[in-house]
CSV table of C-alpha atoms and ligand atoms in Angstrom, one decimal:
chain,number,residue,atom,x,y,z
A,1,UNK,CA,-23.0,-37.5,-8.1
A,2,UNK,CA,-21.9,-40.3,-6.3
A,3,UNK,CA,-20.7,-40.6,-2.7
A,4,UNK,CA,-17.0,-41.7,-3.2
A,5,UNK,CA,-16.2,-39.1,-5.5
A,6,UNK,CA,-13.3,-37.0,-4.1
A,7,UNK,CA,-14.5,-33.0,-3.2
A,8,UNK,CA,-13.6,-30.5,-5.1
A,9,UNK,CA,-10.1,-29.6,-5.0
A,10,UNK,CA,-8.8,-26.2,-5.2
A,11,UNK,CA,-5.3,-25.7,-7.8
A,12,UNK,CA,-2.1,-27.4,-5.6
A,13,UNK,CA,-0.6,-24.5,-4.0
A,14,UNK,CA,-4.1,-22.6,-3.1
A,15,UNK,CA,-4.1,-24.2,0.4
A,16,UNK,CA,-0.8,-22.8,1.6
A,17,UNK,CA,-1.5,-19.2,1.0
A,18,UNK,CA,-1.6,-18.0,4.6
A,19,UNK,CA,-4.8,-15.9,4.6
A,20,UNK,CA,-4.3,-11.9,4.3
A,21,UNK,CA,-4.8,-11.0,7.7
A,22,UNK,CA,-5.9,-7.0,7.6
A,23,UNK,CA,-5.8,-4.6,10.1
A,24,UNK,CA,-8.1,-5.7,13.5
A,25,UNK,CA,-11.0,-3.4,13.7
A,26,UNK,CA,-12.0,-4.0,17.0
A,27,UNK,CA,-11.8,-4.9,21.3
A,28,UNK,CA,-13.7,-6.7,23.0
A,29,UNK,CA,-15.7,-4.4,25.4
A,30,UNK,CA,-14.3,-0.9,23.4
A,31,UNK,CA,-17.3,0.7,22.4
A,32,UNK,CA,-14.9,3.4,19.7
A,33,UNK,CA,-11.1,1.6,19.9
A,34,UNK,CA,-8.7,4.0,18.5
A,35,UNK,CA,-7.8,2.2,14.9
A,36,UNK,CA,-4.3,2.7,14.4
A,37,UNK,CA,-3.6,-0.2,12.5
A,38,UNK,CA,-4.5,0.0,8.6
A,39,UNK,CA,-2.7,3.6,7.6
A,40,UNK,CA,-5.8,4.8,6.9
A,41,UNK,CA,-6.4,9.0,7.1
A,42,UNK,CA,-6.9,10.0,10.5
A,43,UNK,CA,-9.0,12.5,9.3
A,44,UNK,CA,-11.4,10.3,7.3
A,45,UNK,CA,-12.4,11.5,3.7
A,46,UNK,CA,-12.5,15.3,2.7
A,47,UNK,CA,-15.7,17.2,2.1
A,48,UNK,CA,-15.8,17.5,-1.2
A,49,UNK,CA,-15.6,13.5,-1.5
A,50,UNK,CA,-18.6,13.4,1.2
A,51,UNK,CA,-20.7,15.0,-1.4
A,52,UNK,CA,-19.7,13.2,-4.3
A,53,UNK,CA,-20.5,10.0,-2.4
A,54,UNK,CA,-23.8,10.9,-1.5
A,55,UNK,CA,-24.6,12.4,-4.9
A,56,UNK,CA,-24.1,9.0,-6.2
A,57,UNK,CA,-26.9,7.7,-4.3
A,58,UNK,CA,-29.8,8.2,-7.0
A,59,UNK,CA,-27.4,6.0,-9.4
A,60,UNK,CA,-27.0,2.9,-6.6
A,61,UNK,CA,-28.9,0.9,-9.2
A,62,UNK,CA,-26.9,1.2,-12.5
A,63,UNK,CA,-23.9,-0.1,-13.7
A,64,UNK,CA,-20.6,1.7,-13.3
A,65,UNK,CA,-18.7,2.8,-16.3
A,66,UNK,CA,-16.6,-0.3,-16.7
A,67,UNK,CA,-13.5,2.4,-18.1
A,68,UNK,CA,-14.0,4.9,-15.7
A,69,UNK,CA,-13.8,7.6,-18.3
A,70,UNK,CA,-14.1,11.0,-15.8
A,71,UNK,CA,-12.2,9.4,-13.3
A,72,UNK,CA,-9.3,8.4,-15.9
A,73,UNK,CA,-9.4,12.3,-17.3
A,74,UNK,CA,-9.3,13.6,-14.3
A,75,UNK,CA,-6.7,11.6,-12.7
A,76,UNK,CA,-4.6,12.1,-16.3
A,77,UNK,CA,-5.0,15.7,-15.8
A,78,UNK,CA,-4.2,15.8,-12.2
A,79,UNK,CA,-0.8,14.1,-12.9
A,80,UNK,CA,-0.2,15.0,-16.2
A,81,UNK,CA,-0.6,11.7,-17.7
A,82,UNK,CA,-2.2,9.7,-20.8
A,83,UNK,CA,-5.5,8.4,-20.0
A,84,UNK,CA,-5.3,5.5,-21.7
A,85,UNK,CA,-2.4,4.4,-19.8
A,86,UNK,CA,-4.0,4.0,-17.0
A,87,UNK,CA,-5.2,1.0,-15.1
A,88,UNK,CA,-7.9,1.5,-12.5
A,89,UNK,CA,-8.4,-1.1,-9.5
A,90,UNK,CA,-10.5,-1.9,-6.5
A,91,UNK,CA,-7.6,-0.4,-4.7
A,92,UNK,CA,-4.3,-0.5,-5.7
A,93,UNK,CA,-4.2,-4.2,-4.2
A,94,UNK,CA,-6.3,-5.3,-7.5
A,95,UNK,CA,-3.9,-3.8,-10.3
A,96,UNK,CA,-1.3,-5.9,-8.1
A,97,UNK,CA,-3.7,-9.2,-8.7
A,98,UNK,CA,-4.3,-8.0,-12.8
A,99,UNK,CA,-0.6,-7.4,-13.4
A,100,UNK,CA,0.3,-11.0,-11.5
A,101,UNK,CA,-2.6,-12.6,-13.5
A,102,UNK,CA,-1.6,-10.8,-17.0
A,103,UNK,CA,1.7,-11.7,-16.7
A,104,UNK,CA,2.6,-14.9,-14.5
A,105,UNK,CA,2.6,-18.5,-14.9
A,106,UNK,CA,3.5,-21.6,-13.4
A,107,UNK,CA,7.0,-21.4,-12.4
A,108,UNK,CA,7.5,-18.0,-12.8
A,109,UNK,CA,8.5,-15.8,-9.9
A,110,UNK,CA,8.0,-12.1,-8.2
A,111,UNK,CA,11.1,-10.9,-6.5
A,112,UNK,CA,10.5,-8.2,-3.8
A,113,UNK,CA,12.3,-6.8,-0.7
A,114,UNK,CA,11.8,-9.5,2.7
A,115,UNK,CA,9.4,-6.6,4.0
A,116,UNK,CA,7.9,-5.7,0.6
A,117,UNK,CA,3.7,-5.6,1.1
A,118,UNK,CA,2.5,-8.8,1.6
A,119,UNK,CA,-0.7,-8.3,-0.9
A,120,UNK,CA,2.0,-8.7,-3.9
A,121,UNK,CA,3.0,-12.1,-2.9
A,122,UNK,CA,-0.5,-13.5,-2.4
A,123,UNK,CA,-1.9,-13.3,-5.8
A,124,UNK,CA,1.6,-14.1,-7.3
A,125,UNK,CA,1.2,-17.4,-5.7
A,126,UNK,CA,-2.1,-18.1,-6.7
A,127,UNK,CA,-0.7,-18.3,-10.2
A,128,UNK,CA,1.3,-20.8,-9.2
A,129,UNK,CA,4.3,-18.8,-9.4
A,130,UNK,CA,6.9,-18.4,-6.6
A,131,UNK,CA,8.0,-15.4,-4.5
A,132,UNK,CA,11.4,-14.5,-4.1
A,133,UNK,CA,12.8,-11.9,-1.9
A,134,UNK,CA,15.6,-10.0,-1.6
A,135,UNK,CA,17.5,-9.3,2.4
A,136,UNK,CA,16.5,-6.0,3.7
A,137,UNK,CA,19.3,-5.8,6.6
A,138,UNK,CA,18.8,-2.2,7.1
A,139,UNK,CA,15.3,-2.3,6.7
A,140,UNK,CA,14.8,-0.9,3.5
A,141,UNK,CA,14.8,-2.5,-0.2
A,142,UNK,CA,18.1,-2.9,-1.6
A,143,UNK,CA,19.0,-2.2,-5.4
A,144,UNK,CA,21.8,-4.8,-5.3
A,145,UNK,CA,20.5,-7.6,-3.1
A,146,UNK,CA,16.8,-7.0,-5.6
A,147,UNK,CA,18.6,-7.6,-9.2
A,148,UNK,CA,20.8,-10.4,-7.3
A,149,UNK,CA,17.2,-12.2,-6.9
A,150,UNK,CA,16.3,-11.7,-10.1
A,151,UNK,CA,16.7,-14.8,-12.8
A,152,UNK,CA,15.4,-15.9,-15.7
A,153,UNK,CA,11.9,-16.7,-14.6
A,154,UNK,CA,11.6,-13.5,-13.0
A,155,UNK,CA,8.5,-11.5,-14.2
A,156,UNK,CA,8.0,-8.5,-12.2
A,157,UNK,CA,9.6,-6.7,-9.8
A,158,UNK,CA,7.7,-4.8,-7.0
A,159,UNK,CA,8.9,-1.6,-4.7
A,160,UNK,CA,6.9,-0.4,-2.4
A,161,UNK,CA,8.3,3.4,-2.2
A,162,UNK,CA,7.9,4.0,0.8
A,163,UNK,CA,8.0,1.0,2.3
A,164,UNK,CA,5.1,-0.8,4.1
A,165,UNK,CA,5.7,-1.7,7.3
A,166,UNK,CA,9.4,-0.3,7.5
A,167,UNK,CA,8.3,3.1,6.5
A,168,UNK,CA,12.1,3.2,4.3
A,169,UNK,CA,12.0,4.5,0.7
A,170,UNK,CA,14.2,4.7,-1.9
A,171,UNK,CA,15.4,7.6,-3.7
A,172,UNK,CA,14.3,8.7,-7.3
A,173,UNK,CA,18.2,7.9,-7.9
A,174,UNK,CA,18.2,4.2,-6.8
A,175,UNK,CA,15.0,3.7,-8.7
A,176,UNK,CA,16.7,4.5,-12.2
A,177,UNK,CA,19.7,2.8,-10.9
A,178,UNK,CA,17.5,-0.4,-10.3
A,179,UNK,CA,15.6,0.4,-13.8
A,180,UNK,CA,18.3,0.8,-16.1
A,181,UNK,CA,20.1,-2.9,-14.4
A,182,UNK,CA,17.2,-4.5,-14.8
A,183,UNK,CA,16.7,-6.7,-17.7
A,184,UNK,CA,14.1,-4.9,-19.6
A,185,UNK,CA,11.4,-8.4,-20.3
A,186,UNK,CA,11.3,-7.7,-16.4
A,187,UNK,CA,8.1,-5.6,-15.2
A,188,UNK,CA,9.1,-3.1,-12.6
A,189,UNK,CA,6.0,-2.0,-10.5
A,190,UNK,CA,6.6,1.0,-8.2
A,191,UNK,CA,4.2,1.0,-5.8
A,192,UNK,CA,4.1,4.5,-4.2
A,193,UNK,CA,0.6,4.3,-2.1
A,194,UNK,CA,1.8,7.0,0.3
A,195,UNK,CA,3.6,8.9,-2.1
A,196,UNK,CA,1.5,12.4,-1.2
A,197,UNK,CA,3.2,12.5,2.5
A,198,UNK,CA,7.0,12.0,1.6
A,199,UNK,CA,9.2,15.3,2.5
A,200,UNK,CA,12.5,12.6,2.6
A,201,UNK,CA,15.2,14.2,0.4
A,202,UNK,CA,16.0,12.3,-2.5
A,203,UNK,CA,12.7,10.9,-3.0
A,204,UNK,CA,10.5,11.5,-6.2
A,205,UNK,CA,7.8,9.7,-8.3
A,206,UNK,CA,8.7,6.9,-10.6
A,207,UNK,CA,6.0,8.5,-12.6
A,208,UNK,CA,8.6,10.4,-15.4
A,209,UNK,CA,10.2,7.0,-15.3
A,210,UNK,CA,7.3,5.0,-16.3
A,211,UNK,CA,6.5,7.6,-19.3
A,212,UNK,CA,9.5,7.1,-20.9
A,213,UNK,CA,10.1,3.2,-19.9
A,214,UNK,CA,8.8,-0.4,-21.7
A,215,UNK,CA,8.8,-1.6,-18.8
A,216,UNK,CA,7.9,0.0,-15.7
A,217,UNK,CA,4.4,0.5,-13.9
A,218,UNK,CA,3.4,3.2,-11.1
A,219,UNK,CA,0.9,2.6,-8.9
A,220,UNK,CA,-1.2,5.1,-6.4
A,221,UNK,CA,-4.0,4.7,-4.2
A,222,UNK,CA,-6.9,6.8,-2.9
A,223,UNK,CA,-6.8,4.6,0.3
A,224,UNK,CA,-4.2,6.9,2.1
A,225,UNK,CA,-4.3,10.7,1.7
A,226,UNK,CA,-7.4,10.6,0.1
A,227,UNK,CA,-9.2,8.7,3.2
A,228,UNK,CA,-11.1,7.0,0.9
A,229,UNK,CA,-10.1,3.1,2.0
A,230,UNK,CA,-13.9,2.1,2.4
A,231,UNK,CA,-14.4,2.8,-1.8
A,232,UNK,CA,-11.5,0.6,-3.0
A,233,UNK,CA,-10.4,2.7,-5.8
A,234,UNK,CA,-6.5,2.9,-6.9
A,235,UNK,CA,-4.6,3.3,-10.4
A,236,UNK,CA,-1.4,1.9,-12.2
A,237,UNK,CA,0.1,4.1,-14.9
A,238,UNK,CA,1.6,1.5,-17.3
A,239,UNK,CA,3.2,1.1,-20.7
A,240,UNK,CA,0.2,1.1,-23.2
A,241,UNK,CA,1.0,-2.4,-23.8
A,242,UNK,CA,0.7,-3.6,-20.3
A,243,UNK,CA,-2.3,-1.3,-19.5
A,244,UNK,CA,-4.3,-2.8,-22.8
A,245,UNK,CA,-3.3,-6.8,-22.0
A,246,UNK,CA,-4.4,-5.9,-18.4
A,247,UNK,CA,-7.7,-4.5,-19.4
A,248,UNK,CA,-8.1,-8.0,-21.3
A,249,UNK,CA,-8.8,-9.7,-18.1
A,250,UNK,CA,-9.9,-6.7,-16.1
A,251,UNK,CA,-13.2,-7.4,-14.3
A,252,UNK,CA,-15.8,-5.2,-16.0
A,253,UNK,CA,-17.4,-2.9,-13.9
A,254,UNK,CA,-14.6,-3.3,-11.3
A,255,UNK,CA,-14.8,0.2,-9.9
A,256,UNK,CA,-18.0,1.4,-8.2
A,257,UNK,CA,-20.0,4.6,-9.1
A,258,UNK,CA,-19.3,6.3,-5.2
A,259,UNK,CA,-15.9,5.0,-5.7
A,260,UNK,CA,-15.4,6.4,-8.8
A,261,UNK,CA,-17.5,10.0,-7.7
A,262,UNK,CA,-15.4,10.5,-4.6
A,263,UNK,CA,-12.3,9.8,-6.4
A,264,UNK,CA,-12.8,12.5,-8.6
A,265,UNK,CA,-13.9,14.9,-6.3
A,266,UNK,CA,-10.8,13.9,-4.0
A,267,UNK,CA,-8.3,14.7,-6.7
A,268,UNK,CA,-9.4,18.3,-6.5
A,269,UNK,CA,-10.2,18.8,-2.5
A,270,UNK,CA,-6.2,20.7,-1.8
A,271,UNK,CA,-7.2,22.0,2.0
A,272,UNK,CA,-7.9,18.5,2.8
A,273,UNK,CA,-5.2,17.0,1.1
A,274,UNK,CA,-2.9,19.6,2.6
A,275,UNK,CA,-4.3,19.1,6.1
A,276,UNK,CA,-3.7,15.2,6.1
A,277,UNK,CA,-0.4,16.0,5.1
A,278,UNK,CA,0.7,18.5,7.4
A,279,UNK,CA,-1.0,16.0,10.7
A,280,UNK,CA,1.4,13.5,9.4
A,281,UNK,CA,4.5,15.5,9.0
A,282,UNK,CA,4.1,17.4,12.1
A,283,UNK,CA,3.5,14.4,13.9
A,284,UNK,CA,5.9,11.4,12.6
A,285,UNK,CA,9.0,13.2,13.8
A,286,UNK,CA,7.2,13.7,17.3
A,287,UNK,CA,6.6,10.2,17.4
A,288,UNK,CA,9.9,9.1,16.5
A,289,UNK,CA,11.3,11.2,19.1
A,290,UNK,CA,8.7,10.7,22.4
A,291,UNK,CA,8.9,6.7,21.6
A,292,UNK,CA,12.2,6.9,21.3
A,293,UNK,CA,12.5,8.7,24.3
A,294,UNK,CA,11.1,5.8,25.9
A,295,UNK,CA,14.1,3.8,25.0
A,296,UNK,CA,12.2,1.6,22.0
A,297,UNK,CA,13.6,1.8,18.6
A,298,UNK,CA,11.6,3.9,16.3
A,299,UNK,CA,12.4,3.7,12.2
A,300,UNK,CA,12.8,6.7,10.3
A,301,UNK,CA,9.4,7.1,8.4
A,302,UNK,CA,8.5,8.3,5.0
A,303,UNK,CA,4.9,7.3,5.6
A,304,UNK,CA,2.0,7.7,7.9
A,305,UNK,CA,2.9,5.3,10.4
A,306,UNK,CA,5.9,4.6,12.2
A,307,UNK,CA,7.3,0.9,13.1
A,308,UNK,CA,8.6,0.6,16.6
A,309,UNK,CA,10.8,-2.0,17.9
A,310,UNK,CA,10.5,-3.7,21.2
A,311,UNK,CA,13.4,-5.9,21.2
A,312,UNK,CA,11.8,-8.9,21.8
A,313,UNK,CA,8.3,-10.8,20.2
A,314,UNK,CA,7.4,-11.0,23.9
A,315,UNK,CA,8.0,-7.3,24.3
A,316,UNK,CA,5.8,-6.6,21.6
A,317,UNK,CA,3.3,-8.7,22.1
A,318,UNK,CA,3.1,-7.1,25.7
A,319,UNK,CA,3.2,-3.9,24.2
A,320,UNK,CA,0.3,-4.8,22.2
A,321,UNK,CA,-2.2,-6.2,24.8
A,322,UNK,CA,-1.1,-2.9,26.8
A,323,UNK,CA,-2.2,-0.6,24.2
A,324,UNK,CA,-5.6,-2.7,23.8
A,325,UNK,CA,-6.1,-2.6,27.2
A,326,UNK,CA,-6.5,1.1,26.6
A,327,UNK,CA,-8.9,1.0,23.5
A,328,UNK,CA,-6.1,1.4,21.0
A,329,UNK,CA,-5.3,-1.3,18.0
A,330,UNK,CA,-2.0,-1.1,16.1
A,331,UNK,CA,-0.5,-3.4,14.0
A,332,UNK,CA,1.4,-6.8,14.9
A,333,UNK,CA,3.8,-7.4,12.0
A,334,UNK,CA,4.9,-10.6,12.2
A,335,UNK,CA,3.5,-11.7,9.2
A,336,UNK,CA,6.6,-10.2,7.7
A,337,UNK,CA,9.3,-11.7,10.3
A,338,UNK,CA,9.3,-8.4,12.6
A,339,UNK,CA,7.2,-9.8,15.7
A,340,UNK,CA,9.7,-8.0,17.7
A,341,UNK,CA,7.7,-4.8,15.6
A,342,UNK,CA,4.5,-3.0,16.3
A,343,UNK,CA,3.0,-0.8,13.1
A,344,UNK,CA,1.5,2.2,14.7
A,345,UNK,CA,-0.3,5.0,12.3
A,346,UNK,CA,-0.6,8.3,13.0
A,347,UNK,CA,-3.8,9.3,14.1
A,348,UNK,CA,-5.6,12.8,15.5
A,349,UNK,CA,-3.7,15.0,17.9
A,350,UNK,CA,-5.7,13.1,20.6
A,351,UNK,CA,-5.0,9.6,19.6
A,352,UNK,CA,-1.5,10.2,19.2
A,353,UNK,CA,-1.2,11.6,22.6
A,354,UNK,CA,-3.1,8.6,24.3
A,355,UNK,CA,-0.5,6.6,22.0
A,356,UNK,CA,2.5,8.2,24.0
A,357,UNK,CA,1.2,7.9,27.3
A,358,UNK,CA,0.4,4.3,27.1
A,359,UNK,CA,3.9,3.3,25.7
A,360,UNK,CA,5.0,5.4,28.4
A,361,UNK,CA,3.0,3.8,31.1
A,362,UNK,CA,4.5,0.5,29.4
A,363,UNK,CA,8.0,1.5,29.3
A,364,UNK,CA,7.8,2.2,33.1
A,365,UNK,CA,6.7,-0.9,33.5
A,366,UNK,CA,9.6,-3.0,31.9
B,401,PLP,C1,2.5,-0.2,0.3
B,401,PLP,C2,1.0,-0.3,0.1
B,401,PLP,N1,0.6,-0.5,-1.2
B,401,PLP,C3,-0.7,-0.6,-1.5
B,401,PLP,C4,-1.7,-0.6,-0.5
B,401,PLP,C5,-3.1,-1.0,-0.8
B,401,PLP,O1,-3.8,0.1,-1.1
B,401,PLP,P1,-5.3,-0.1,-1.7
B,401,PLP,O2,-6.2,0.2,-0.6
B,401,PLP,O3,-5.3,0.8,-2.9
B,401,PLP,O4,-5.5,-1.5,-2.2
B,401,PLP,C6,-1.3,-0.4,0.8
B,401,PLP,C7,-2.3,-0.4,1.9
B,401,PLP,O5,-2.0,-0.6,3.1
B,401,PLP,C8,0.1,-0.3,1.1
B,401,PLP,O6,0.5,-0.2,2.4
C-alpha cells in the first residue's frame, strides 16, 4: 500500500444519507425514564413468548433455519396465507431493504407520502435510487397526489397504513383505488405494522389484495402488538415471484432461533394480544381529548401513539425538554418536517397519566 493512495471511498451518494436516528432510550440522571418514543408495547412481550424465548436457550449455539419453516406455517395459518409467499425479515425494516435491493437501480425512484416511514427511503437511496414523495396537506397519504409522483422510473410504491408518525390511514377503499391506477410493473408495498390496533371505519388489510394482485406486497411486524421489538422479526406476503427473487439475495440465517420461537408462540398468545389492544383503544381517544384539552393539536390516531402539535418548533422543543425533565422520552419528529410535532406512544395507565400532567403543567406555563 502506499501512502498517497486515496482511502477507501464509499458508493457517491452513501455519505448524504442522514443517519436513522431511532427512538432515544435514555436521560441523563433517570435511573427508569418512561420510553414513549419507539411505539413499542407498553406491556412488553406476552407470556407465552417469554417461554418460547427462554426455551430457545439450549439452541443459542446452532444455526437458525435460514426459511424459517414453523414460523412460515404458523404465520400462513394464522392469516390464512401461502407459506411460500412469505418473506421473513429482521423486522419489517429488512423486507423494506430486500425489496429496495431486489428491485432498484441507479436512477430508479420510491415514491411515498412526505410523512411516509423514513426506514423506506434510506435503503432506497443506498441503491442509488431517488425518493420521491407525494404532499400530505392533511396529514395523511393521498391516492391522487401518490400516482401524480409516480413516472416511469418509479419501482415501488410504499403506504404505511396507518401512518407513522401522523397516525392517518387509508381505507381498504383507497387502497384498491390506488392499486387498480397504478401501473401494474409498479410494486405496491402496504406496510400495515400496527394493523392489530386499527378500530377506524373503512380500514382493512391489503392482505386479500395482495392474494389476488401481481403486484402488491403486505408487510407486518411482531415489533408492535406482539412486544417483541428486541427479536427483530417481521414478514412480507408477496407475489410468489417477488418473494422467490427476494429470497435470492436474502441473508441466510437472517432470522434468529428466540426470534423465530417467540414469534410463533406470539401468534397464538389472544389474552395478551387482546389486552395490548384494548390499553391502546381505551387510551388514544383519552389522549386525544385531555391534550387537546390543553389547547395543543392532537391527530386523530389509528395507531399506538398519538402526534401532538405545538404550534411552533420552539414550542415543541420546549415541550420536549419539559417532559424529560420529568423522566419521560417521546419522540421529536423533525426528521420528517413536523418539528412543530412531538410523537408520543401510549404507554401503562401510569405513564399515560404522568404524560397528562406534565403537558398540563407545560400548558400552564405558556
Ligand atoms: C410504519 C412502520 N413500519 C415498520 C416499522 C418497523 O418495524 P420492524 O420493527 O418490524 O422493523 C415501524 C416501526 O416503528 C413502523 O412505524
Amino acid at each position: 500500500m502506499t501512502a498517497d493512495k486515496a482511502a477507501p471511498a464509499p458508493k457517491p451518494g452513501i455519505l448524504d444519507i442522514a443517519p436513522y436516528v431511532g427512538g432515544k432510550a435514555r436521560i441523563e440522571g433517570v435511573a427508569e425514564p418512561m420510553k414513549l418514543s419507539s411505539n413499542e408495547n407498553a406491556l412488553g412481550a406476552g407470556e407465552k413468548a417469554r417461554e418460547a424465548y427462554a426455551g430457545a436457550l439450549d439452541r443459542l449455539a446452532l444455526y437458525p433455519d435460514g426459511r424459517a419453516v414453523r414460523l412460515r406455517e404458523a404465520v400462513a395459518e394464522h392469516h390464512g396465507l401461502e407459506a411460500e409467499r412469505l418473506i421473513f425479515g429482521n423486522g419489517s425494516d429488512e423486507v423494506f431493504a430486500l425489496l429496495n435491493q431486489t428491485y432498484l437501480q441507479a436512477g430508479d425512484n420510491i415514491v411515498t407520502g412526505q410523512y411516509g416511514f423514513l426506514a423506506y427511503r434510506i435503503s432506497a437511496l443506498a441503491n442509488q435510487a431517488e425518493v420521491k414523495l407525494a404532499p400530505e396537506p392533511g396529514f395523511k397519504a393521498e391516492v391522487d397526489a401518490l400516482l401524480e409522483a409516480v413516472d416511469e422510473r418509479t419501482r415501488i410504491l410504499y403506504v404505511s397504513n396507518p401512518s407513522n408518525p401522523t397516525g392517518s390511514y387509508n381505507t381498504i377503499d383507497e387502497i384498491r383505488d390506488l392499486h387498480a391506477r397504478l401501473d401494474p410493473s409498479v410494486l405496491l408495498v402496504v406496510d400495515e405494522a400496527y394493523a392489530e390496533y386499527v378500530t377506524a371505519p373503512g380500514w382493512e388489510t391489503a392482505l386479500p389484495l395482495a392474494r389476488e394482485a401481481s403486484n402488491v406486497v403486505v408487510t407486518r411486524t411482531f415489533s408492535k402488538i406482539h412486544g417483541l421489538a428486541a427479536l427483530r422479526v417481521g414478514f412480507g406476503y408477496a407475489p410468489l415471484a417477488v418473494a422467490e427473487a427476494v429470497d435470492r439475495i436474502r441473508l441466510p440465517f437472517n432470522v434468529s432461533i428466540p426470534g423465530q420461537e417467540a414469534a410463533i408462540a406470539a401468534l397464538s398468545d389472544e389474552a395478551h394480544i387482546r389486552a395490548s389492544r384494548e390499553l391502546v383503544q381505551s387510551w388514544v381517544p383519552r389522549m386525544i381529548q385531555a391534550i387537546g384539552g390543553f389547547g395543543f393539536e392532537v391527530l386523530p390516531s389509528a395507531g399506538n401513539f398519538v402526534l401532538v402539535r405545538f404550534g411552533s418548533s420552539e414550542r415543541a422543543a420546549a415541550a420536549n425538554a419539559h417532559l424529560n425533565a420529568r423522566g419521560i422520552i417521546v419522540r421529536p419528529v423533525g426528521g420528517y418536517g413536523l418539528h412543530e410535532a412531538l410523537r408520543i406512544t401510549i404507554g401503562t395507565e401510569d405513564q399515560n397519566r404522568a404524560v397528562l400532567d406534565a403537558l398540563s403543567e407545560f400548558a400552564a406555563q405558556v
